[in-house]
XYZ file of C-alpha atoms in Angstrom:
582
model
C -0.190 0.073 -0.086
C 1.067 3.187 -0.562
C 2.916 5.878 2.265
C -0.042 8.224 1.397
C -2.712 6.085 2.272
C -5.255 7.055 4.757
C -5.567 4.994 7.805
C -9.121 4.248 9.927
C -9.134 2.442 12.999
C -12.610 1.473 14.068
C -13.235 -0.006 17.792
C -16.164 -0.615 19.893
C -16.048 0.438 23.235
C -19.933 0.489 24.055
C -21.599 -1.564 21.502
C -24.485 -1.755 23.624
C -25.349 1.819 23.148
C -24.983 1.444 19.564
C -21.652 3.509 19.018
C -18.479 2.899 17.403
C -15.297 5.064 17.708
C -13.682 6.045 14.477
C -9.683 7.093 14.388
C -8.276 8.596 10.791
C -4.832 9.095 10.339
C -3.564 11.230 7.400
C -0.204 10.945 6.992
C 0.728 14.477 5.262
C -0.995 17.404 4.376
C 0.118 19.844 1.718
C -2.333 22.766 2.652
C -3.127 25.108 5.330
C -6.439 23.356 5.773
C -8.221 20.315 4.787
C -11.908 19.882 4.616
C -13.508 16.514 6.054
C -16.402 15.562 4.092
C -19.269 12.700 5.026
C -20.762 11.317 1.917
C -24.767 11.937 2.320
C -26.074 9.168 0.630
C -24.585 5.779 -0.389
C -24.290 4.081 -3.436
C -27.225 2.344 -4.941
C -29.631 3.678 -2.529
C -30.815 7.139 -4.018
C -31.639 9.052 -0.961
C -29.846 11.781 0.897
C -29.728 10.051 4.183
C -27.747 13.134 5.956
C -25.522 10.317 7.338
C -23.037 13.288 9.254
C -25.980 13.402 11.840
C -24.476 10.948 13.173
C -21.279 12.198 14.209
C -20.287 13.012 17.776
C -17.026 14.771 19.400
C -15.248 15.199 16.377
C -11.718 16.493 16.869
C -8.147 16.632 15.278
C -4.508 16.511 16.255
C -1.092 16.646 15.321
C 2.136 16.150 16.902
C 1.528 19.777 17.888
C -1.350 19.345 19.857
C -5.040 20.071 19.139
C -5.941 21.301 15.734
C -8.595 24.068 15.199
C -11.487 22.718 13.469
C -14.958 24.102 12.503
C -17.732 22.615 10.797
C -18.285 24.833 7.941
C -21.442 22.903 6.131
C -24.213 19.770 7.290
C -20.983 17.522 6.153
C -18.106 19.259 6.260
C -15.402 19.872 9.013
C -12.220 22.454 8.183
C -9.126 21.341 10.129
C -6.052 23.767 10.263
C -3.255 21.900 9.410
C -0.200 23.888 8.307
C 1.410 23.241 5.183
C 3.701 20.365 5.082
C 2.108 19.037 8.685
C 3.019 15.612 9.832
C 0.515 13.149 10.577
C -3.029 14.316 11.670
C -5.232 12.161 13.812
C -9.053 12.795 13.503
C -11.445 11.203 16.179
C -15.278 10.908 16.291
C -17.744 8.553 17.438
C -20.657 7.325 15.090
C -23.898 6.503 16.420
C -25.801 3.415 14.100
C -29.191 1.767 15.301
C -30.934 1.638 11.897
C -32.451 -1.576 10.403
C -31.800 -1.143 6.782
C -29.425 -2.715 4.236
C -27.844 1.015 3.857
C -27.387 2.170 7.460
C -24.920 1.707 10.306
C -26.532 -0.825 12.728
C -24.256 -1.570 16.237
C -25.560 -3.339 19.047
C -24.437 -5.928 21.670
C -24.545 -8.609 19.172
C -22.750 -7.539 16.425
C -22.051 -4.375 14.070
C -23.173 -3.594 10.540
C -21.118 -0.445 8.752
C -21.798 0.970 6.388
C -18.817 2.889 4.891
C -20.562 5.777 3.653
C -22.293 6.376 6.538
C -18.733 6.050 8.770
C -15.615 7.003 6.936
C -14.588 11.059 6.343
C -12.961 11.577 3.146
C -10.777 14.778 2.114
C -12.762 16.866 -0.312
C -10.858 16.813 -3.518
C -8.843 13.653 -2.686
C -11.286 10.972 -2.901
C -8.994 9.258 -4.730
C -6.447 8.426 -2.177
C -6.189 4.917 -1.272
C -7.047 4.013 1.954
C -6.624 0.824 4.678
C -9.378 0.035 7.741
C -8.309 -2.079 10.853
C -11.109 -3.325 13.029
C -10.402 -3.980 16.669
C -12.586 -6.753 17.389
C -14.413 -6.978 21.234
C -13.303 -9.765 22.655
C -16.704 -11.097 22.516
C -16.827 -10.961 18.660
C -14.875 -12.899 16.425
C -15.199 -12.319 12.698
C -15.312 -9.814 9.767
C -17.224 -10.010 6.672
C -15.998 -7.574 3.778
C -15.426 -7.336 -0.250
C -12.250 -5.543 0.805
C -9.308 -7.566 0.596
C -6.939 -7.921 3.653
C -3.791 -6.298 4.324
C -1.439 -9.491 5.020
C 1.143 -7.658 6.889
C -1.488 -6.295 9.824
C -4.042 -7.736 11.725
C -7.992 -7.278 10.879
C -6.746 -4.761 8.699
C -8.290 -4.014 4.832
C -7.172 -1.686 1.918
C -9.165 0.111 -0.625
C -7.563 1.991 -3.756
C -9.422 4.617 -3.309
C -12.760 6.134 -1.648
C -15.482 4.878 -4.267
C -14.305 1.487 -3.505
C -13.851 1.937 0.544
C -17.914 3.446 0.237
C -19.269 0.475 -1.886
C -17.628 -1.978 0.511
C -19.742 -2.810 3.831
C -18.327 -4.773 6.712
C -20.300 -7.076 8.833
C -18.249 -7.501 12.121
C -19.544 -10.156 15.071
C -19.989 -14.156 15.641
C -21.974 -14.580 12.161
C -22.214 -17.846 10.744
C -19.320 -17.877 7.492
C -19.158 -20.441 4.939
C -17.496 -20.586 1.395
C -18.012 -21.827 -1.802
C -16.916 -21.561 -5.776
C -18.812 -20.515 -8.400
C -17.851 -19.242 -12.322
C -14.118 -19.469 -10.759
C -14.842 -16.881 -7.970
C -14.585 -17.618 -4.228
C -17.556 -16.631 -2.482
C -17.998 -16.117 0.838
C -22.005 -16.166 2.804
C -22.002 -14.588 6.177
C -25.792 -15.421 7.843
C -26.372 -12.793 10.792
C -29.123 -13.532 13.173
C -29.853 -17.509 13.069
C -32.537 -18.645 11.007
C -33.707 -21.988 9.192
C -31.706 -21.827 6.153
C -29.930 -25.288 4.971
C -26.316 -24.300 3.898
C -25.823 -27.081 1.490
C -29.198 -26.536 -0.212
C -28.615 -22.804 -0.479
C -25.147 -23.171 -1.916
C -26.179 -25.098 -4.351
C -29.152 -23.183 -5.478
C -26.531 -19.633 -5.535
C -24.185 -21.588 -7.752
C -26.743 -22.093 -9.999
C -27.932 -18.310 -10.167
C -24.243 -16.899 -10.407
C -23.239 -19.388 -13.180
C -26.634 -18.752 -14.995
C -26.139 -15.050 -14.666
C -21.985 -15.068 -15.595
C -23.015 -16.787 -18.750
C -25.315 -14.092 -19.879
C -22.685 -11.356 -19.104
C -19.742 -13.729 -20.464
C -17.208 -13.339 -17.932
C -17.533 -12.821 -13.555
C -15.032 -9.737 -13.047
C -14.591 -10.479 -9.564
C -11.974 -12.613 -7.565
C -14.032 -12.803 -4.720
C -17.437 -11.953 -3.819
C -19.350 -11.534 -0.558
C -23.205 -12.203 0.372
C -24.329 -10.793 3.889
C -27.289 -11.290 4.799
C -29.013 -10.158 8.072
C -32.056 -12.405 9.424
C -35.143 -10.752 11.078
C -38.121 -11.746 12.576
C -39.254 -10.020 9.617
C -37.084 -8.722 6.869
C -36.771 -8.149 3.203
C -34.501 -5.828 0.946
C -31.225 -5.393 -0.154
C -28.535 -3.618 -1.499
C -25.879 -4.076 -3.981
C -21.883 -3.479 -4.064
C -19.131 -3.465 -6.282
C -18.033 -7.324 -5.281
C -20.556 -7.962 -2.241
C -24.364 -7.511 -1.703
C -26.620 -7.116 1.595
C -29.560 -9.133 1.906
C -32.411 -8.621 4.514
C -34.627 -11.908 4.963
C -37.204 -13.391 7.341
C -35.153 -16.061 9.663
C -38.055 -18.732 9.389
C -39.035 -18.390 6.031
C -36.606 -20.361 4.491
C -38.599 -23.644 4.581
C -41.577 -22.013 3.362
C -40.867 -22.671 -0.501
C -42.427 -19.717 -2.065
C -40.477 -17.406 0.321
C -37.371 -19.176 0.094
C -37.710 -18.869 -3.749
C -38.304 -15.160 -3.214
C -34.979 -14.854 -1.124
C -33.144 -16.911 -4.273
C -34.836 -14.204 -6.596
C -33.543 -11.097 -4.004
C -29.970 -13.068 -4.248
C -30.128 -13.108 -8.245
C -31.408 -9.869 -8.489
C -28.246 -8.265 -6.449
C -26.005 -10.388 -7.719
C -27.237 -9.036 -11.182
C -25.743 -5.897 -10.621
C -22.695 -7.367 -10.182
C -22.230 -6.001 -14.001
C -25.484 -3.615 -14.450
C -25.252 -0.707 -12.402
C -21.816 -1.464 -10.666
C -20.389 -1.783 -14.188
C -22.568 -1.291 -16.890
C -24.095 2.220 -15.487
C -25.440 5.480 -17.122
C -22.955 8.677 -17.035
C -24.620 9.778 -13.607
C -23.752 6.813 -11.690
C -20.160 7.228 -11.488
C -17.693 8.883 -10.461
C -19.838 10.085 -7.832
C -20.617 13.050 -6.255
C -21.079 12.443 -2.303
C -22.476 15.851 -1.521
C -25.619 15.682 -3.362
C -28.111 13.998 -5.902
C -26.821 12.271 -9.069
C -29.665 12.428 -11.304
C -30.398 9.881 -14.345
C -33.270 9.243 -15.854
C -31.997 5.785 -16.844
C -32.993 3.810 -13.502
C -35.503 2.038 -15.374
C -32.797 0.180 -17.338
C -30.584 -0.377 -14.396
C -33.385 -1.403 -11.555
C -36.110 -2.413 -14.094
C -34.214 -4.854 -16.246
C -32.833 -6.236 -13.155
C -35.820 -6.407 -11.813
C -36.926 -8.343 -15.152
C -33.958 -10.810 -15.274
C -34.028 -11.436 -10.997
C -37.021 -14.269 -11.596
C -35.793 -14.974 -14.939
C -32.986 -16.460 -13.844
C -34.848 -18.575 -11.073
C -36.666 -19.896 -13.983
C -33.708 -20.566 -15.680
C -32.632 -22.483 -13.291
C -35.328 -24.470 -12.827
C -36.667 -23.281 -9.250
C -39.964 -21.732 -10.757
C -42.038 -23.439 -12.930
C -43.523 -21.771 -16.055
C -46.621 -20.987 -13.965
C -44.505 -19.841 -11.061
C -42.735 -17.254 -13.177
C -45.542 -16.121 -15.268
C -47.216 -15.076 -12.051
C -44.223 -13.209 -10.665
C -43.960 -11.403 -13.940
C -47.724 -10.784 -14.109
C -47.396 -9.291 -10.451
C -45.237 -6.327 -12.087
C -48.194 -5.224 -14.235
C -50.451 -5.378 -11.193
C -48.066 -3.266 -9.012
C -48.165 -0.633 -11.579
C -51.911 -0.653 -13.299
C -53.301 -0.887 -9.806
C -51.773 2.573 -8.527
C -53.295 5.698 -10.915
C -49.807 7.128 -10.722
C -48.870 5.402 -13.924
C -51.183 7.778 -15.581
C -48.988 11.060 -14.232
C -45.396 9.457 -14.089
C -43.433 7.594 -16.390
C -40.383 5.172 -15.982
C -37.835 7.607 -16.719
C -39.603 10.463 -14.500
C -39.705 7.787 -11.767
C -35.918 7.355 -12.425
C -35.098 11.062 -12.022
C -37.164 11.600 -9.257
C -36.024 8.815 -6.975
C -34.573 11.219 -4.944
C -37.506 12.684 -3.844
C -40.377 10.167 -4.316
C -38.879 6.180 -4.471
C -38.052 6.128 -0.530
C -40.465 9.008 0.484
C -43.779 7.527 -0.082
C -46.478 9.392 1.408
C -50.515 8.772 1.725
C -50.830 10.159 -2.234
C -48.104 8.596 -3.540
C -50.417 5.744 -5.057
C -51.643 8.935 -7.271
C -48.874 10.456 -8.631
C -45.893 8.004 -8.740
C -44.990 4.304 -9.746
C -41.447 2.384 -9.075
C -39.117 2.024 -12.230
C -38.320 -1.024 -10.752
C -41.975 -2.639 -11.885
C -42.452 -0.215 -14.840
C -38.733 -1.072 -16.018
C -39.434 -5.037 -15.964
C -42.520 -4.661 -17.836
C -40.688 -2.618 -20.575
C -37.745 -4.746 -20.575
C -40.120 -8.168 -21.139
C -41.168 -6.144 -24.185
C -37.791 -6.181 -25.502
C -37.041 -9.165 -24.790
C -39.823 -10.595 -26.239
C -39.985 -8.591 -29.120
C -36.410 -8.902 -29.889
C -36.939 -13.126 -29.778
C -39.487 -12.688 -32.097
C -37.690 -10.729 -34.637
C -34.672 -12.600 -34.719
C -36.460 -15.737 -34.916
C -34.833 -16.695 -31.508
C -31.352 -16.453 -32.536
C -31.440 -12.904 -29.979
C -32.866 -11.574 -26.898
C -31.856 -8.993 -24.597
C -29.293 -10.747 -23.072
C -27.025 -10.334 -26.158
C -27.655 -6.568 -25.746
C -26.540 -6.361 -22.115
C -23.672 -8.348 -22.800
C -22.458 -6.127 -25.838
C -23.103 -3.037 -23.715
C -21.007 -4.425 -20.746
C -18.035 -4.653 -23.195
C -18.414 -1.816 -25.159
C -19.471 0.663 -22.374
C -17.466 -0.877 -19.567
C -14.649 -2.919 -20.960
C -13.471 -1.011 -23.994
C -14.710 2.540 -23.438
C -14.342 2.860 -19.294
C -17.406 5.087 -19.490
C -21.067 5.165 -18.493
C -23.791 5.129 -21.210
C -26.369 7.949 -22.218
C -29.303 6.252 -23.139
C -29.898 7.260 -26.325
C -26.259 5.214 -27.362
C -27.958 2.269 -25.543
C -30.927 2.404 -27.834
C -28.462 2.982 -30.607
C -26.565 -0.168 -29.687
C -29.481 -2.380 -28.893
C -30.607 -1.787 -32.237
C -27.521 -2.318 -33.853
C -27.097 -5.572 -32.160
C -30.300 -6.911 -32.760
C -30.998 -5.368 -36.060
C -34.675 -4.410 -34.399
C -36.296 -0.990 -34.302
C -36.764 -0.501 -30.652
C -37.820 2.950 -30.813
C -41.421 2.498 -29.451
C -40.575 0.801 -26.247
C -37.434 3.276 -25.494
C -40.119 6.107 -26.028
C -42.633 4.272 -23.509
C -40.332 4.833 -21.161
C -40.611 8.726 -21.417
C -44.558 8.956 -21.468
C -47.617 7.804 -19.777
C -49.254 6.474 -22.848
C -49.158 2.603 -22.299
C -47.921 0.000 -24.855
C -50.217 -2.589 -25.797
C -47.984 -5.211 -24.232
C -49.969 -8.201 -25.979
C -49.044 -7.395 -29.142
C -45.333 -8.610 -27.615
C -46.450 -11.289 -25.537
C -48.521 -13.089 -28.670
C -45.473 -12.805 -30.705
C -44.071 -15.743 -28.184
C -47.621 -17.585 -28.087
C -48.900 -15.837 -24.521
C -51.458 -13.022 -23.965
C -52.102 -10.817 -20.706
C -55.268 -11.032 -19.703
C -57.026 -9.229 -16.984
C -59.311 -11.129 -14.649
C -61.179 -8.592 -13.423
C -62.258 -6.705 -16.737
C -65.363 -7.754 -16.293
C -66.277 -7.381 -12.578
C -69.234 -5.284 -11.655
C -67.582 -5.153 -7.763
C -68.474 -1.793 -6.444
C -65.853 0.470 -4.346
C -65.335 3.752 -2.742
C -62.199 3.829 -3.442
C -60.588 3.669 -0.606
C -58.124 1.669 1.868
C -59.092 1.659 5.415
C -56.758 0.448 8.569
C -57.839 -0.250 11.799
C -56.539 0.955 14.755
C -57.541 0.057 18.453
C -60.833 -0.695 17.179
C -61.567 2.236 15.022
C -61.203 2.834 11.378
C -59.054 5.220 9.417
C -58.681 5.989 6.082
C -55.066 5.204 4.343
C -55.498 5.887 0.862
C -57.849 7.427 -1.369
C -57.614 6.846 -4.909
C -57.367 9.236 -7.452
C -60.891 9.997 -9.698
C -62.806 7.407 -7.291
C -66.175 8.063 -5.674
C -64.399 8.860 -2.220
C -62.075 11.316 -4.253
C -64.889 13.232 -6.092
C -66.812 13.337 -2.635
C -63.877 14.679 -0.962
C -63.039 12.130 1.605
C -59.663 12.453 3.122
C -56.801 10.195 4.666
C -56.756 10.070 8.222
C -60.619 10.017 7.980
C -62.301 8.353 10.638
C -65.265 6.072 9.380
C -67.836 5.924 12.336
C -70.999 4.914 10.053
C -72.864 4.067 6.820
C -76.124 5.006 5.890
C -77.155 5.526 9.576
C -75.494 2.126 10.715
C -72.333 1.804 13.337
C -69.245 0.718 11.525
C -67.649 -2.025 13.430
C -63.856 -2.687 13.543
C -64.101 -5.303 10.680
C -66.062 -3.000 8.657
C -68.947 -5.434 7.858
C -71.518 -2.634 7.333
C -68.999 -1.418 4.655
C -69.304 -4.509 2.815
C -72.672 -5.098 2.956
C -73.182 -1.566 1.746
C -70.858 -1.798 -1.407
C -72.933 -5.641 -1.802
C -76.367 -4.311 -1.758
C -75.119 -1.085 -3.650
C -75.971 -0.391 -7.227
C -73.341 2.157 -9.376
C -73.420 5.371 -8.779
C -75.820 4.849 -5.576
C -75.085 7.511 -3.009
C -74.091 6.125 0.588
C -73.439 8.670 3.487
C -70.539 7.989 5.371
C -70.413 9.519 9.400
C -66.966 10.727 9.572
C -64.741 12.379 12.318
C -61.892 14.618 10.708
C -59.762 16.422 13.635
C -62.167 15.565 16.260
C -64.986 17.226 13.931
C -68.164 14.924 13.273
C -69.659 15.697 9.628
C -71.278 13.444 6.769
C -70.046 12.840 3.294
C -72.083 11.909 0.304
C -69.880 9.752 -1.493
C -71.162 7.567 -4.910
C -70.328 4.011 -5.145
C -68.387 3.380 -8.281
C -67.436 0.185 -9.890
C -63.668 -0.986 -8.488
C -61.127 -0.581 -10.558
C -58.766 -3.108 -9.050
C -56.662 -5.082 -12.093
C -55.864 -8.621 -11.451
C -53.183 -9.682 -14.319
C -52.513 -13.079 -15.799
C -50.033 -14.340 -18.608
C -51.565 -17.312 -19.871
C -50.423 -19.262 -22.894
C -52.751 -18.582 -26.090
C -55.187 -21.182 -27.357
C -54.427 -20.234 -30.947
C -50.842 -19.721 -31.032
C -48.556 -20.893 -33.901
C -45.939 -23.465 -33.746
C -43.671 -20.863 -34.443
C -44.787 -18.693 -31.589
C -44.867 -21.331 -29.387
C -41.225 -22.026 -30.304
C -40.229 -18.640 -29.465
C -42.064 -18.869 -25.841
C -39.736 -22.050 -25.373
C -36.946 -20.156 -26.104
C -38.193 -16.894 -24.082
C -38.964 -19.461 -20.921
C -36.551 -22.301 -21.016
C -34.541 -23.970 -18.014
C -31.091 -23.606 -19.280
C -28.210 -26.413 -18.468
C -25.577 -24.376 -16.465
């Protein structure tokens, strides 16, 4: 390692109180002062999280004693160093007690360290190499991280720069660790919090997933990879990193078939990001500005395509039957089309606005936004099936991704613009894909059945002929009382003026019980556009809202084989959904 490397030491004097102590050693300073900064967000999770709010008691010293240190912005500390200063030591504590895959969590049992929420960097010098030494409390025995270990020092790891450091979380404690090889790469699995998992089965299934994904991309760019899984009573979610991932799962769900397959899909999703996001990426996603938002309209490609492939990989491995896979894919359509927001926000807009919407849902989000995960998966299946059909099964979306990876990442070493990605896709396949790419930028829906029919399937709304009535509200029960949680745009409740947080007391003069049975009865006995009288309490005041009944607009999509599909279409469908031998 370079002598200019910045060295961090992390220790845990009071883990039970959720604190870690950080020492930052800066070997040499060439200016009168340095600005130390903490990222406000972490790569892969597009929200400004203000990590610096958890720093306490920051001070700096040199051989001459304590140095003047002034906080100049929410995440910046200016240290008066003096030119050609010798080593400078910076000390601070961090608090971590938020359960997520993107934030620090420290307690008596273990510590999960998110580097962007932990380590300071010198403004303008994020390219510097760095080292991290972990001082293990006597009750902890293990460290799991994608960072390579420094052979000359105990429990010390290094990174070539801060981009790598910030993308390499650490799990510290007594996690259950095992190792395996897949696609020529050494893998470590670290389980935290116990669970009903079967190591042998899980390893065998992960090997299949890893080898399927490596085959798509043509190579596995890592020499090692680490899965860190936090098991909770109820948990979900994941976050990708350069050569590791952090997953959250329910500890007792591994023996439940559907839940276990969902976990495999999550692992497939985050591992797919090893290529798609971490290497193949839009220009905005690296090098990063850790001070502010990094905007791109292309997350529908990065996250949406990955959301399409995660379940498709599970099908290719043979873990999903065709029916199970099609049900999982149809759910993407249900999640989009059952939000009125799909008429308001496009996939590209959802991508760009992720910083203010995706991670900050509110009571009106269903009416104003969609997820670029779900909508991107819909667009991806349109691309995949269309390419398969137009090339008679010789090419598919896999071939586009592999060429994009080779071109933009390997050959040119840069991120791409969306129009470049589109042109490459059309060059590789010889297929006009403009309609699908354009659909990502507007709210006019594609006729997805045009693409499904090409491979022998059709998308059907099983509720299309339903005469079920609805107010257009979602209610929740709290302490035996019913409250409105959401109001659907253009529903009867919306037009009548019912509000979120209104307490429902009675309907048509009948008191509502906590199960809402009288409400169900009124809906079952009513007619379209009947007016019902809802007695509500709003901010402690009683009023009656006259509300029309409308047809329920909930859609239930299913993807089914077409009875009249031609043999050619059926063959394309077999190519699309085939199990692939690894």
